[in-house]
Coordinates of C-alpha atoms in Angstrom, one line a residue:
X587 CA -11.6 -5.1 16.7
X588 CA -15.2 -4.5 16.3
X589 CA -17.2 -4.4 13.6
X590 CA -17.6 -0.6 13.6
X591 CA -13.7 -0.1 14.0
X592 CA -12.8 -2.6 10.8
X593 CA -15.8 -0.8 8.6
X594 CA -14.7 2.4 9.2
X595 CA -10.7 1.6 8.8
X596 CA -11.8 -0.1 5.0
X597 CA -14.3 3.1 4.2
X598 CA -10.9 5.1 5.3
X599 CA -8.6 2.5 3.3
X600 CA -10.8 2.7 0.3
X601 CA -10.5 6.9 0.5
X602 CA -7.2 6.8 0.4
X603 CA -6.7 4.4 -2.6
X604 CA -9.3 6.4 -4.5
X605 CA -7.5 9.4 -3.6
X606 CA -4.1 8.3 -4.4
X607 CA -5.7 6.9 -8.3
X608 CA -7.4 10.5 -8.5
X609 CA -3.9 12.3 -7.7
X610 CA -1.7 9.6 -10.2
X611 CA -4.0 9.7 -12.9
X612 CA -5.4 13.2 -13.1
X613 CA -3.9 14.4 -16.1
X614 CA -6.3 11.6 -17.6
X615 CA -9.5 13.9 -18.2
X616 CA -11.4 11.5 -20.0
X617 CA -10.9 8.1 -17.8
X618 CA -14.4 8.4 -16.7
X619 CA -15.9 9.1 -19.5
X620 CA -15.0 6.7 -21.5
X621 CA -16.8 4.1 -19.1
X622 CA -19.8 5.2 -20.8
X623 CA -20.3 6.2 -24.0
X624 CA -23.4 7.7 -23.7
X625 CA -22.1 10.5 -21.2
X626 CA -18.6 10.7 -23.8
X627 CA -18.3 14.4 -24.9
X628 CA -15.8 13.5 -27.2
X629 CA -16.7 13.4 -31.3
X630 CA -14.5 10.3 -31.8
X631 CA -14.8 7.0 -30.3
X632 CA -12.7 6.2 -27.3
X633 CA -12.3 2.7 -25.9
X634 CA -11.5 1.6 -22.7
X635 CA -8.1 2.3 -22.2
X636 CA -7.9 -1.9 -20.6
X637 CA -4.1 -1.6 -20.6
X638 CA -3.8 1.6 -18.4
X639 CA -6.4 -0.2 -15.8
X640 CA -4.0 -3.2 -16.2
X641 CA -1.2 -1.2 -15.1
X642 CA -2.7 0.5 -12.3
X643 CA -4.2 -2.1 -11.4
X644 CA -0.7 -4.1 -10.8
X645 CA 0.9 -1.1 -9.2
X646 CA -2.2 -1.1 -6.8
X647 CA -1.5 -4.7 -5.9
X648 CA 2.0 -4.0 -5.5
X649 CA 1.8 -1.1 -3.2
X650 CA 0.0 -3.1 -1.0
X651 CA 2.0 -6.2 -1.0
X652 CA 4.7 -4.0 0.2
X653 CA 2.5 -2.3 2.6
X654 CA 1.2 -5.2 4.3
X655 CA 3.9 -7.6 3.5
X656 CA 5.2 -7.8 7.3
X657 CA 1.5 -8.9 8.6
X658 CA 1.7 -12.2 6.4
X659 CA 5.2 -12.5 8.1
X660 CA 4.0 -12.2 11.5
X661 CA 0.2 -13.8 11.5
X662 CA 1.3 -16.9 13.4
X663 CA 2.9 -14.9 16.6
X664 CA -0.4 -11.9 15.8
X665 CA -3.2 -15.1 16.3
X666 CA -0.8 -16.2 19.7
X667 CA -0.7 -12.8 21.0
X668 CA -4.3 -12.2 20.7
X669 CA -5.6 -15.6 22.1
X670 CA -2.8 -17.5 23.9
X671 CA -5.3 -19.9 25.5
X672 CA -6.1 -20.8 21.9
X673 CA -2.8 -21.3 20.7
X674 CA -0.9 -25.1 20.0
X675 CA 2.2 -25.8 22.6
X676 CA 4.4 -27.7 20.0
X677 CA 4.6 -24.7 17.3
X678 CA 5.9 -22.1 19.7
X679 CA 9.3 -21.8 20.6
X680 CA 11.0 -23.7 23.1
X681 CA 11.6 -20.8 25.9
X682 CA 7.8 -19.9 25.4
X683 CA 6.1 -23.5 25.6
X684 CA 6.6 -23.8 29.5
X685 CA 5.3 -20.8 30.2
X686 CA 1.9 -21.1 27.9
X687 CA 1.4 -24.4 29.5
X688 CA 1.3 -22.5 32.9
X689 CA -0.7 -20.1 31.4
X690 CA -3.0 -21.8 29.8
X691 CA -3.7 -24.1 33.2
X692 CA -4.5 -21.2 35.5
X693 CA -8.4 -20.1 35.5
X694 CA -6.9 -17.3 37.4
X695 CA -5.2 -15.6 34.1
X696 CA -8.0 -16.9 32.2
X697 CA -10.1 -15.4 33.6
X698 CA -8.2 -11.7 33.9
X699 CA -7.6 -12.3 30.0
X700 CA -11.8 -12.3 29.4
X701 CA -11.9 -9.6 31.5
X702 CA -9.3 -7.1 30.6
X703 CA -7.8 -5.7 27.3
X704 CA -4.7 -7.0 25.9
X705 CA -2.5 -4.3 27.4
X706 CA -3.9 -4.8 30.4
X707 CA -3.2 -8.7 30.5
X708 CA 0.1 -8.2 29.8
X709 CA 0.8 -5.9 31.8
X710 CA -0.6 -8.4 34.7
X711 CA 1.3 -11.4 34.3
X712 CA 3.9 -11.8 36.9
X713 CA 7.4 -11.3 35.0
X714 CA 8.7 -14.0 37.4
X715 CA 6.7 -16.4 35.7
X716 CA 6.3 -15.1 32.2
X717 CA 9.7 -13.6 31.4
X718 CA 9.7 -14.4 27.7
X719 CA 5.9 -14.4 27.0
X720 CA 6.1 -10.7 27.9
X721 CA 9.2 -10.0 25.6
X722 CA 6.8 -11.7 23.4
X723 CA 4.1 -9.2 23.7
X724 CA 6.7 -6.4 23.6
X725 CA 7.8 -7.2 20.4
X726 CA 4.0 -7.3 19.1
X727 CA 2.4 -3.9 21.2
X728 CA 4.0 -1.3 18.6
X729 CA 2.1 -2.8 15.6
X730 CA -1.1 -2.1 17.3
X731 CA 0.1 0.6 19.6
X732 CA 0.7 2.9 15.9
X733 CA -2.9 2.4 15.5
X734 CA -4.0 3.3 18.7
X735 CA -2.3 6.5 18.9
X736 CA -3.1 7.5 14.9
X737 CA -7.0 7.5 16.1
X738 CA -6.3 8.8 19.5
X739 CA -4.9 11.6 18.2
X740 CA -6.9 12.1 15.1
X741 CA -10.5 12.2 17.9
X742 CA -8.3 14.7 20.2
X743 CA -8.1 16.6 17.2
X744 CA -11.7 16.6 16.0
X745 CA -12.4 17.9 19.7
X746 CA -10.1 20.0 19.8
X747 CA -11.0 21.6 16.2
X748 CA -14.5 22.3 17.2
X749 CA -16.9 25.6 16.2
X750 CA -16.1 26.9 19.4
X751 CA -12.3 27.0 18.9
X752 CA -11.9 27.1 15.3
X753 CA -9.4 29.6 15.5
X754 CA -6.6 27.7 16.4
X755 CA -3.9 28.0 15.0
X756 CA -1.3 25.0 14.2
X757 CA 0.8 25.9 16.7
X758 CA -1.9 25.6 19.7
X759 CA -3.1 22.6 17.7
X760 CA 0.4 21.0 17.7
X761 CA 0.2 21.7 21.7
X762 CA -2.6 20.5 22.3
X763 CA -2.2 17.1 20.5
X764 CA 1.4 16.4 22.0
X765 CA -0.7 17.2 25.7
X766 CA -3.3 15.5 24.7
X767 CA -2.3 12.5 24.0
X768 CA 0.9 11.9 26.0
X769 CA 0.8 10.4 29.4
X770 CA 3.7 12.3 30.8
X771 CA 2.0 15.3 33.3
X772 CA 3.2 18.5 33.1
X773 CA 5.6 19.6 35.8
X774 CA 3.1 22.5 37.2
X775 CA 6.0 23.7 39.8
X776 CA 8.7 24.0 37.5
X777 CA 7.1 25.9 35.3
X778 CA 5.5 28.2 37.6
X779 CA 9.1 28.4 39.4
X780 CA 11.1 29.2 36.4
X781 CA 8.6 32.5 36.0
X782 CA 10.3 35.8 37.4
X783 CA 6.9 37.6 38.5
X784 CA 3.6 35.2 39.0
X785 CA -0.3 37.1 39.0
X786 CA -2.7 36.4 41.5
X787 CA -6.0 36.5 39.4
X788 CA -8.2 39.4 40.6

């Protein structure tokens, strides 16, 4: 991912946490406040309520273990799916280690691998040859596909939500998403065909 792409999921990551803290703790009014004294409109002394932090604190952590838990499961196979020419034979399993040795030895897939995305390379590799590398890859494409889709859909949307079209409604906005970002192409004559009278424009 680039550099752009990982600062902008955090900045989103970060939004979201401090969102969720604002909707679990807004019945606490004076959280804030109590930070600093000088700015407390209260006439008695608050402290620093260190437990409650505590505990949201923990409860933080343990959302995100249980988030992210599956990623510390699978780094091993995620750093061999993303660099296979960088990856050591004798850990992998023994149906994949004859075919990353013939991988690894061709310039030819080398070289398609520098030069394409992931997808892409994957898609490339003779199945012949690379039977269970690519069940490999198919096990690993949804994690990232999710992704892919979640900001494809969300820029189709900013287009599509523009000044010039803001009156939308969710319904043509639901429509337009689903065309938008699905590969599948309409069937033009089957629609057209299941219409009982068709208008020639004037």
């Amino acid at each position: 991912m680039s550099a752009n792409t990982v600062a902008r999921r955090v900045e989103n990551i970060a939004e979201n946490i401090s969102s969720q803290l604002f909707d679990k703790n807004g019945h606490v009014e004076w959280f804030s406040l109590a930070l600093d004294e000088s700015t407390d409109v209260h006439t008695t002394e608050t402290e620093f309520p260190i437990d409650f932090a505590i505990e949201t604190f923990c409860a933080l952590k343990i959302n995100f273990d249980t988030r992210f838990w599956d990623f510390d499961a699978i780094a091993n196979q995620i750093k061999i799916f993303q660099n296979p020419f960088d990856t050591d034979i004798e850990i992998l399993a023994p149906e994949l280690q004859m075919e990353m040795i013939d991988l690894q030895c061709s310039d030819i897939i080398k070289n398609k691998y520098q030069n394409s995305s992931l997808l892409e390379f994957y898609k490339s590799l003779p199945l012949t040859l690379f039977d269970n590398l690519h069940k490999f890859a198919r096990g690993l494409f949804p994690v990232f596909g999710t992704t892919y889709l979640c900001e494809k859909t969300f820029s189709k949307m900013k287009y599509t939500k523009n000044v010039y079209r803001s009156k939308l409604a969710d319904e043509h906005l639901k429509s337009l998403l689903i065309i938008g970002t699905s590969k599948i192409s309409p069937q033009l004559q089957t629609i057209v065909s299941g219409k009982s009278q068709l208008h020639k424009s004037h």
